[in-house]
Every structure is written in C-alpha cells, then in structure tokens.
PDB file of C-alpha atoms in Angstrom:
ATOM      1  CA  MET T   1     126.930  93.129  98.249  1.00  0.00           C
ATOM      2  CA  LYS T   2     123.742  94.302  99.961  1.00  0.00           C
ATOM      3  CA  ILE T   3     123.642  95.418 103.586  1.00  0.00           C
ATOM      4  CA  LEU T   4     121.897  93.037 105.998  1.00  0.00           C
ATOM      5  CA  SER T   5     119.698  94.778 108.572  1.00  0.00           C
ATOM      6  CA  PHE T   6     117.722  93.091 111.344  1.00  0.00           C
ATOM      7  CA  ILE T   7     114.432  94.641 112.491  1.00  0.00           C
ATOM      8  CA  GLY T   8     113.121  94.274 116.041  1.00  0.00           C
ATOM      9  CA  SER T   9     114.224  91.119 117.862  1.00  0.00           C
ATOM     10  CA  SER T  10     114.959  89.177 114.663  1.00  0.00           C
ATOM     11  CA  LYS T  11     118.734  89.033 115.247  1.00  0.00           C
ATOM     12  CA  LYS T  12     118.325  87.876 118.841  1.00  0.00           C
ATOM     13  CA  ASP T  13     115.703  85.360 117.757  1.00  0.00           C
ATOM     14  CA  ILE T  14     117.921  83.838 115.066  1.00  0.00           C
ATOM     15  CA  GLN T  15     120.751  83.495 117.584  1.00  0.00           C
ATOM     16  CA  GLU T  16     118.494  81.202 119.635  1.00  0.00           C
ATOM     17  CA  PHE T  17     118.020  78.746 116.751  1.00  0.00           C
ATOM     18  CA  PRO T  18     119.846  75.386 116.959  1.00  0.00           C
ATOM     19  CA  GLU T  19     123.417  75.645 115.643  1.00  0.00           C
ATOM     20  CA  ASP T  20     122.769  73.718 112.405  1.00  0.00           C
ATOM     21  CA  VAL T  21     119.717  75.842 111.605  1.00  0.00           C
ATOM     22  CA  LYS T  22     121.556  79.054 112.488  1.00  0.00           C
ATOM     23  CA  ASP T  23     124.392  78.083 110.121  1.00  0.00           C
ATOM     24  CA  ASP T  24     122.009  77.232 107.274  1.00  0.00           C
ATOM     25  CA  VAL T  25     119.920  80.393 107.703  1.00  0.00           C
ATOM     26  CA  GLY T  26     123.065  82.514 107.983  1.00  0.00           C
ATOM     27  CA  TYR T  27     124.458  81.099 104.750  1.00  0.00           C
ATOM     28  CA  ALA T  28     121.098  81.588 103.004  1.00  0.00           C
ATOM     29  CA  LEU T  29     121.021  85.240 104.113  1.00  0.00           C
ATOM     30  CA  PHE T  30     124.573  85.662 102.797  1.00  0.00           C
ATOM     31  CA  GLN T  31     123.366  84.347  99.422  1.00  0.00           C
ATOM     32  CA  VAL T  32     120.549  86.923  99.510  1.00  0.00           C
ATOM     33  CA  GLN T  33     123.095  89.674 100.174  1.00  0.00           C
ATOM     34  CA  LEU T  34     124.894  88.544  97.014  1.00  0.00           C
ATOM     35  CA  GLY T  35     121.674  88.887  95.020  1.00  0.00           C
ATOM     36  CA  GLU T  36     120.962  85.169  94.850  1.00  0.00           C
ATOM     37  CA  THR T  37     117.824  83.292  95.875  1.00  0.00           C
ATOM     38  CA  PRO T  38     118.667  80.407  98.230  1.00  0.00           C
ATOM     39  CA  ALA T  39     117.077  77.010  97.559  1.00  0.00           C
ATOM     40  CA  SER T  40     115.457  77.174 101.011  1.00  0.00           C
ATOM     41  CA  ALA T  41     113.682  80.498 100.240  1.00  0.00           C
ATOM     42  CA  LYS T  42     110.042  80.644  99.220  1.00  0.00           C
ATOM     43  CA  PRO T  43     107.714  83.618  98.636  1.00  0.00           C
ATOM     44  CA  LEU T  44     105.706  84.530 101.719  1.00  0.00           C
ATOM     45  CA  LYS T  45     102.102  84.447 100.631  1.00  0.00           C
ATOM     46  CA  GLY T  46      99.530  87.049 101.567  1.00  0.00           C
ATOM     47  CA  LEU T  47     101.649  90.164 102.146  1.00  0.00           C
ATOM     48  CA  GLY T  48     102.590  91.163  98.620  1.00  0.00           C
ATOM     49  CA  PRO T  49     105.691  90.816  96.453  1.00  0.00           C
ATOM     50  CA  GLY T  50     109.249  91.069  97.698  1.00  0.00           C
ATOM     51  CA  LEU T  51     108.740  89.116 100.931  1.00  0.00           C
ATOM     52  CA  LEU T  52     110.389  85.730 101.241  1.00  0.00           C
ATOM     53  CA  GLU T  53     110.994  83.207 103.957  1.00  0.00           C
ATOM     54  CA  ILE T  54     113.870  80.836 104.498  1.00  0.00           C
ATOM     55  CA  ILE T  55     112.535  77.539 105.796  1.00  0.00           C
ATOM     56  CA  GLU T  56     114.832  75.135 107.639  1.00  0.00           C
ATOM     57  CA  ASP T  57     113.887  71.844 109.239  1.00  0.00           C
ATOM     58  CA  SER T  58     115.747  70.354 112.160  1.00  0.00           C
ATOM     59  CA  ARG T  59     115.181  67.619 114.737  1.00  0.00           C
ATOM     60  CA  GLU T  60     113.863  70.376 117.007  1.00  0.00           C
ATOM     61  CA  GLY T  61     111.274  71.571 114.462  1.00  0.00           C
ATOM     62  CA  THR T  62     110.800  73.958 111.561  1.00  0.00           C
ATOM     63  CA  TYR T  63     112.372  77.407 111.637  1.00  0.00           C
ATOM     64  CA  ARG T  64     111.661  80.421 109.472  1.00  0.00           C
ATOM     65  CA  ALA T  65     113.416  83.682 108.712  1.00  0.00           C
ATOM     66  CA  VAL T  66     111.315  86.250 106.846  1.00  0.00           C
ATOM     67  CA  TYR T  67     113.068  88.966 104.876  1.00  0.00           C
ATOM     68  CA  THR T  68     112.363  91.518 102.168  1.00  0.00           C
ATOM     69  CA  VAL T  69     114.204  92.180  98.933  1.00  0.00           C
ATOM     70  CA  LYS T  70     112.113  95.250  98.078  1.00  0.00           C
ATOM     71  CA  PHE T  71     115.115  97.558  98.341  1.00  0.00           C
ATOM     72  CA  GLU T  72     118.197  97.835  96.157  1.00  0.00           C
ATOM     73  CA  GLU T  73     120.816  98.449  98.857  1.00  0.00           C
ATOM     74  CA  VAL T  74     119.624  96.504 101.871  1.00  0.00           C
ATOM     75  CA  VAL T  75     118.033  93.208 102.882  1.00  0.00           C
ATOM     76  CA  TYR T  76     115.824  93.588 105.937  1.00  0.00           C
ATOM     77  CA  VAL T  77     115.309  90.520 108.134  1.00  0.00           C
ATOM     78  CA  LEU T  78     111.849  91.074 109.567  1.00  0.00           C
ATOM     79  CA  HIS T  79     111.050  88.042 111.712  1.00  0.00           C
ATOM     80  CA  CYS T  80     112.747  84.796 112.780  1.00  0.00           C
ATOM     81  CA  PHE T  81     110.732  82.137 114.560  1.00  0.00           C
ATOM     82  CA  GLN T  82     110.071  78.471 115.129  1.00  0.00           C
ATOM     83  CA  LYS T  83     106.864  77.285 113.537  1.00  0.00           C
ATOM     84  CA  LYS T  84     104.901  75.656 116.338  1.00  0.00           C
ATOM     85  CA  SER T  85     101.859  74.289 114.507  1.00  0.00           C
ATOM     86  CA  LYS T  86     102.066  70.728 113.291  1.00  0.00           C
ATOM     87  CA  HIS T  87      99.064  71.233 110.998  1.00  0.00           C
ATOM     88  CA  GLY T  88      99.321  73.040 107.696  1.00  0.00           C
ATOM     89  CA  ILE T  89     101.967  75.336 106.306  1.00  0.00           C
ATOM     90  CA  LYS T  90     100.139  78.615 106.842  1.00  0.00           C
ATOM     91  CA  THR T  91     101.975  81.291 108.808  1.00  0.00           C
ATOM     92  CA  PRO T  92      99.998  82.168 111.980  1.00  0.00           C
ATOM     93  CA  ALA T  93      98.112  85.491 111.941  1.00  0.00           C
ATOM     94  CA  GLN T  94     100.084  86.896 114.886  1.00  0.00           C
ATOM     95  CA  ASP T  95     103.340  86.301 113.002  1.00  0.00           C
ATOM     96  CA  LEU T  96     101.920  87.912 109.842  1.00  0.00           C
ATOM     97  CA  ASP T  97     100.845  90.966 111.881  1.00  0.00           C
ATOM     98  CA  LEU T  98     104.342  91.278 113.346  1.00  0.00           C
ATOM     99  CA  ILE T  99     105.879  90.967 109.868  1.00  0.00           C
ATOM    100  CA  LYS T 100     103.572  93.748 108.564  1.00  0.00           C
ATOM    101  CA  ARG T 101     104.559  96.053 111.443  1.00  0.00           C
ATOM    102  CA  ARG T 102     108.257  95.376 110.936  1.00  0.00           C
ATOM    103  CA  LEU T 103     107.969  95.888 107.181  1.00  0.00           C
ATOM    104  CA  LYS T 104     106.637  99.385 107.879  1.00  0.00           C
ATOM    105  CA  ILE T 105     109.646 100.004 110.150  1.00  0.00           C
ATOM    106  CA  ALA T 106     111.969  98.771 107.376  1.00  0.00           C
ATOM    107  CA  GLU T 107     110.296 101.078 104.850  1.00  0.00           C
ATOM    108  CA  GLU T 108     110.732 104.043 107.217  1.00  0.00           C
ATOM    109  CA  ASP T 109     114.375 103.105 107.852  1.00  0.00           C
ATOM    110  CA  HIS T 110     115.013 102.841 104.127  1.00  0.00           C
ATOM    111  CA  ARG T 111     113.432 106.245 103.468  1.00  0.00           C
ATOM    112  CA  ALA T 112     115.470 107.853 106.246  1.00  0.00           C
ATOM    113  CA  ASN T 113     118.821 106.191 105.601  1.00  0.00           C
ATOM    114  CA  TYR T 114     119.027 105.274 101.923  1.00  0.00           C
ATOM    115  CA  GLU T 115     116.669 107.395  99.811  1.00  0.00           C
ATOM    116  CA  THR T 116     118.056 110.675 101.190  1.00  0.00           C
ATOM    117  CA  LYS T 117     121.625 109.557 100.337  1.00  0.00           C
ATOM    118  CA  LYS T 118     120.583 108.877  96.733  1.00  0.00           C
ATOM    119  CA  ARG T 119     119.214 112.422  96.455  1.00  0.00           C
ATOM    120  CA  GLY T 120     122.433 113.812  97.862  1.00  0.00           C
ATOM    121  CA  GLY T 121     120.935 114.502 101.313  1.00  0.00           C
TER     122      GLY T 121
END
C-alpha cells in the first residue's frame, strides 16, 4: 500500500469538507493508496500526466481533491478545495498555480525522502 502524504494545507482543508464529502474523498484516497483508480477520479487537464482530481458533489457544492500518482511509493495530496464557480468545469488559475507550486514541493520531498533510500542513502 502506498504512503499518503498531504502537502501544504491540503489535510486541514479536507477536514473542513462536509462529513459525507470527507468520507467519500477519504475512501477514494484509500483506493488510490491500493493502486486503484476511484470512479470519482478524473485526470486534471493542463498540468501534465499523473495528476488527478477526485470530484464530489454535495448539497453544499462541488469539492475537489487533487493528487499525484507520479511516484511509486507515495501518493501526494496537493490541494483540496470547494469549487466556487457555477459556470464551466475549468479549474481556476489561482488553484492551478497553487497545485503547480505544491507539485514542486512533492517532487523535492520525494527526492529527499524516497530516492535516496532506493540508492541505499
């Protein structure tokens, strides 16, 4: 089973989701840890391969959890948020910028904590 690692405020943000959404997203992330692709996961367009988002709808709105499966040992949760816009499905630019920054942090974390262990460091 893969390690689940939250970057930035993503863990705190997911904890603020409504209970039903939190349960559904949590189960979907567990499936990802097992190497499965949850039915609620879709590729995140525009930032390259290996980035997906779990999309959950609730009475309170639409919620998203963006994660990467680029790494063999760990799933990084990069950003969790409520989609505010009622028009279109496009992820807002400010959220995409945050995801890009957090992906760089995840890549650095992976290099520091996983790649060195593989080389016997």
